[in-house]
Short mmCIF file of C-alpha atoms and ligand atoms in Angstrom, two decimals:
data_model
loop_
_atom_site.label_atom_id
_atom_site.label_comp_id
_atom_site.label_asym_id
_atom_site.label_seq_id
_atom_site.Cartn_x
_atom_site.Cartn_y
_atom_site.Cartn_z
CA MET D 71 89.54 135.90 103.38
CA SER D 72 90.32 132.23 103.18
CA GLU D 73 93.87 130.90 102.80
CA LEU D 74 95.32 130.11 99.37
CA ASN D 75 97.81 127.35 100.08
CA LEU D 76 99.02 126.37 96.57
CA ILE D 77 101.31 123.72 95.07
CA LEU D 78 102.53 124.06 91.55
CA LEU D 79 103.04 120.91 89.51
CA GLY D 80 104.34 120.37 86.02
CA PRO D 81 107.24 118.91 84.02
CA PRO D 82 110.55 120.63 83.73
CA GLY D 83 110.23 123.36 81.14
CA SER D 84 106.58 123.94 81.96
CA GLY D 85 107.25 127.52 83.19
CA LYS D 86 106.29 126.86 86.86
CA GLY D 87 109.12 129.17 88.19
CA THR D 88 107.87 132.05 85.98
CA GLN D 89 104.19 131.45 87.04
CA GLY D 90 105.12 131.14 90.72
CA GLU D 91 106.84 134.56 90.56
CA GLU D 92 103.90 136.09 88.81
CA LEU D 93 101.50 134.60 91.35
CA GLN D 94 103.67 135.92 94.21
CA GLU D 95 103.24 139.42 92.89
CA ASP D 96 99.51 139.09 91.95
CA LEU D 97 98.38 137.42 95.20
CA ARG D 98 101.01 138.90 97.54
CA LEU D 99 101.69 135.41 98.82
CA PRO D 100 105.26 134.11 99.47
CA TYR D 101 106.68 131.82 96.84
CA TYR D 102 108.68 128.95 98.17
CA ALA D 103 110.87 127.12 95.65
CA THR D 104 112.19 124.14 97.78
CA GLY D 105 115.88 124.69 97.02
CA ASP D 106 115.62 128.35 98.03
CA ILE D 107 113.98 127.80 101.37
CA LEU D 108 116.42 125.03 102.22
CA ARG D 109 119.39 127.36 101.47
CA ALA D 110 117.63 130.09 103.46
CA ALA D 111 117.24 127.81 106.46
CA VAL D 112 120.99 126.87 106.21
CA ARG D 113 121.91 130.53 106.03
CA ASP D 114 119.74 131.50 109.00
CA GLY D 115 121.28 128.66 110.99
CA THR D 116 117.93 127.34 112.28
CA GLU D 117 117.94 123.90 113.98
CA LEU D 118 116.54 122.25 110.76
CA GLY D 119 118.80 124.37 108.67
CA LYS D 120 121.81 122.80 110.62
CA GLN D 121 120.41 119.35 109.99
CA ALA D 122 119.83 120.08 106.26
CA LYS D 123 123.46 121.47 105.95
CA GLU D 124 124.90 118.17 107.23
CA TYR D 125 123.31 116.29 104.42
CA MET D 126 124.07 119.02 101.81
CA ASP D 127 127.70 119.14 102.87
CA ARG D 128 128.03 115.42 102.39
CA GLY D 129 126.34 115.62 99.07
CA ASP D 130 123.31 113.62 100.20
CA LEU D 131 119.73 114.38 99.52
CA VAL D 132 118.08 116.18 102.34
CA PRO D 133 115.51 113.81 103.96
CA ASP D 134 111.79 114.43 103.49
CA GLU D 135 111.14 115.10 107.19
CA VAL D 136 113.78 117.80 107.29
CA ILE D 137 112.28 119.56 104.14
CA ILE D 138 108.86 119.28 105.53
CA GLY D 139 110.04 120.71 108.79
CA VAL D 140 111.53 123.64 106.97
CA ILE D 141 108.25 124.13 105.03
CA GLY D 142 106.30 123.95 108.28
CA GLU D 143 108.50 126.63 109.93
CA ARG D 144 108.19 128.87 106.86
CA VAL D 145 104.44 128.74 106.56
CA GLN D 146 103.96 129.82 110.18
CA ALA D 147 105.76 133.15 109.39
CA PRO D 148 103.32 136.08 109.42
CA ASP D 149 103.74 136.68 105.68
CA ALA D 150 102.31 133.25 104.90
CA ALA D 151 99.18 133.75 107.05
CA ASP D 152 96.94 134.18 104.00
CA GLY D 153 98.64 131.37 102.07
CA PHE D 154 101.79 130.45 100.12
CA ILE D 155 102.85 129.01 96.82
CA LEU D 156 105.00 125.86 96.93
CA ASP D 157 107.21 124.75 93.98
CA GLY D 158 109.51 121.73 93.84
CA PHE D 159 107.91 119.83 96.69
CA PRO D 160 106.26 117.40 96.98
CA ARG D 161 107.63 115.34 94.13
CA THR D 162 106.32 111.94 95.22
CA VAL D 163 103.00 110.70 96.70
CA PRO D 164 104.74 109.79 100.13
CA GLN D 165 106.08 113.35 100.38
CA ALA D 166 102.55 114.63 99.52
CA GLU D 167 101.08 112.55 102.31
CA ALA D 168 103.69 113.68 104.84
CA LEU D 169 103.09 117.31 103.83
CA ALA D 170 99.38 116.91 104.33
CA GLU D 171 99.99 115.60 107.79
CA GLU D 172 102.26 118.47 108.62
CA MET D 173 99.61 120.92 107.31
CA GLU D 174 97.02 119.25 109.39
CA ASP D 175 99.24 119.52 112.52
CA LEU D 176 99.37 123.29 111.81
CA GLY D 177 95.60 123.47 111.35
CA ARG D 178 95.90 124.18 107.61
CA ALA D 179 95.47 122.34 104.32
CA ILE D 180 96.60 122.63 100.71
CA THR D 181 93.89 124.60 98.87
CA ALA D 182 94.75 123.60 95.34
CA ALA D 183 97.43 121.79 93.33
CA ILE D 184 97.84 123.51 89.98
CA LEU D 185 99.19 121.41 87.23
CA ILE D 186 100.62 123.14 84.24
CA GLU D 187 100.39 120.56 81.53
CA VAL D 188 102.94 120.53 78.69
CA SER D 189 103.60 117.62 76.25
CA ASP D 190 106.98 115.77 76.20
CA ASP D 191 107.60 116.98 72.65
CA GLU D 192 107.10 120.58 73.75
CA VAL D 193 109.41 120.20 76.77
CA VAL D 194 112.17 118.81 74.59
CA ARG D 195 111.60 121.65 72.09
CA ARG D 196 111.66 124.34 74.86
CA LEU D 197 114.69 122.97 76.88
CA GLY D 198 116.55 121.39 73.98
CA GLY D 199 116.64 124.69 72.08
CA ARG D 200 118.18 126.75 74.97
CA ARG D 201 121.69 128.10 74.39
CA THR D 202 123.79 129.96 76.86
CA CYS D 203 126.93 132.10 76.52
CA GLU D 204 130.11 132.01 78.60
CA ALA D 205 129.35 135.05 80.83
CA THR D 206 128.47 134.71 84.49
CA PRO D 207 125.53 134.73 84.81
CA PRO D 208 125.14 133.61 81.16
CA HIS D 209 122.89 135.29 78.62
CA VAL D 210 120.21 132.81 77.57
CA TYR D 211 118.85 132.29 74.06
CA HIS D 212 116.66 129.83 72.29
CA VAL D 213 117.30 128.71 68.77
CA GLU D 214 113.57 129.11 67.90
CA PHE D 215 111.97 131.58 70.24
CA ASN D 216 114.81 134.00 71.03
CA PRO D 217 117.70 133.41 68.57
CA PRO D 218 120.83 135.58 68.60
CA ALA D 219 121.59 137.93 65.63
CA GLU D 220 124.42 135.72 64.56
CA GLU D 221 124.04 132.03 65.06
CA GLY D 222 126.12 130.56 67.91
CA VAL D 223 127.36 134.01 69.18
CA CYS D 224 126.17 136.07 72.14
CA ASP D 225 124.60 139.38 71.02
CA VAL D 226 125.88 140.96 74.28
CA ASP D 227 129.50 139.92 74.69
CA GLY D 228 130.34 137.98 71.48
CA SER D 229 131.22 134.73 73.38
CA PRO D 230 130.27 131.38 71.85
CA LEU D 231 126.88 129.79 72.72
CA GLY D 232 126.62 126.37 74.01
CA ILE D 233 124.03 123.91 75.46
CA ARG D 234 123.91 123.32 79.26
CA GLU D 235 124.33 119.68 80.34
CA ASP D 236 120.84 119.77 81.87
CA ASP D 237 119.36 120.81 78.47
CA GLU D 238 121.03 118.10 76.40
CA PRO D 239 118.22 116.06 74.77
CA GLU D 240 119.08 112.77 76.53
CA VAL D 241 119.27 114.50 79.83
CA VAL D 242 115.90 116.21 79.22
CA ARG D 243 114.39 112.81 78.29
CA HIS D 244 115.75 111.34 81.56
CA ARG D 245 114.28 114.16 83.59
CA LEU D 246 110.97 113.65 81.85
CA GLU D 247 111.10 109.93 82.67
CA GLN D 248 111.76 110.76 86.29
CA TYR D 249 108.78 113.17 86.17
CA HIS D 250 106.35 110.59 84.73
CA THR D 251 107.36 107.80 87.06
CA LYS D 252 107.69 109.61 90.38
CA THR D 253 105.82 112.99 90.17
CA GLU D 254 102.92 112.19 87.89
CA PRO D 255 101.26 109.89 90.43
CA LEU D 256 100.82 113.16 92.43
CA VAL D 257 98.28 114.28 89.80
CA ASP D 258 96.02 111.20 90.66
CA TYR D 259 96.68 111.85 94.42
CA TYR D 260 95.48 115.49 94.22
CA GLU D 261 92.69 114.61 91.82
CA ASP D 262 91.38 112.06 94.35
CA LYS D 263 91.52 114.83 97.04
CA GLY D 264 89.34 116.99 94.71
CA ILE D 265 91.82 119.92 94.57
CA LEU D 266 93.65 119.37 91.28
CA GLN D 267 93.37 122.19 88.76
CA ARG D 268 94.73 121.68 85.22
CA VAL D 269 96.00 124.56 83.14
CA GLY D 270 97.23 124.03 79.53
CA GLY D 271 100.86 125.19 79.48
CA GLU D 272 101.41 125.36 75.84
CA GLN D 273 99.90 128.85 75.54
CA SER D 274 101.96 132.04 76.08
CA PRO D 275 103.08 132.69 79.71
CA ASP D 276 100.67 135.65 79.92
CA GLU D 277 97.78 133.31 78.84
CA VAL D 278 98.85 130.70 81.39
CA SER D 279 98.89 133.17 84.18
CA ALA D 280 95.53 134.72 83.21
CA ARG D 281 94.15 131.15 83.23
CA ILE D 282 95.50 130.52 86.74
CA ARG D 283 94.23 133.88 88.05
CA ALA D 284 90.83 133.02 86.66
CA LEU D 285 90.66 129.54 88.34
CA LEU D 286 91.84 131.02 91.70
CA ALA D 287 89.05 133.62 91.52
CA THR D 288 86.54 130.89 90.90
CA LEU D 289 87.89 128.96 93.85
CA ARG D 290 87.59 132.00 96.18
CA ARG D 291 84.08 132.69 94.95
CA GLU D 292 83.06 129.04 95.56
CA GLU D 293 84.50 129.20 99.12
CA GLU D 294 82.72 132.46 99.86
CA MET D 295 79.41 130.85 98.76
CA GLU D 296 80.02 127.93 101.10
CA ILE D 297 80.41 130.21 104.09
ZN1 ZN W 206 126.70 136.69 76.79
#
């Protein structure tokens, strides 16, 4: 069977993480959220992990070449032989170009970039409505989709519900701006490469994952026909 080397794209609040985990189970492919694999490399004390740690300890951004190196190391592991799912990287066109080079060096290529499309209004509605309680880890509610029995109070422990800084409307709008200016050009980049797959993200998570499964099945069939 051919490899499925996948990238997940989409704005914050598009449900990429949820879909990545679903895909991981369905396809039995490892799911690499960038932050997680960087932390794992640091924990394992690999050469690149040590480099990454120096930046992280200083509070600096880990440079692209270190992140790409860590991804390169990861995808050579036996569990990624049939493919992998990458989330959170690349975020910019130069990163995508560097990743493509690394893949080429490894004799591989990205098979598909799956874009989960959600409008700005829907993102603000989803993230801006989130409320969390004071427990660690907190219980998470949504004013519209998953409200507590009593407004502003956690059903489980009775602590007051608040809004995380990341979910404040101004912060959400700022994250969206970053997404539009830096990450959205990736959509054109992967479209030019002929590997962009768009999925409407405003349906239920189950419908989104059914759509992704269907398009991956089509991709595999097309490849089999080419062989
Ligand atoms: Zn709680």
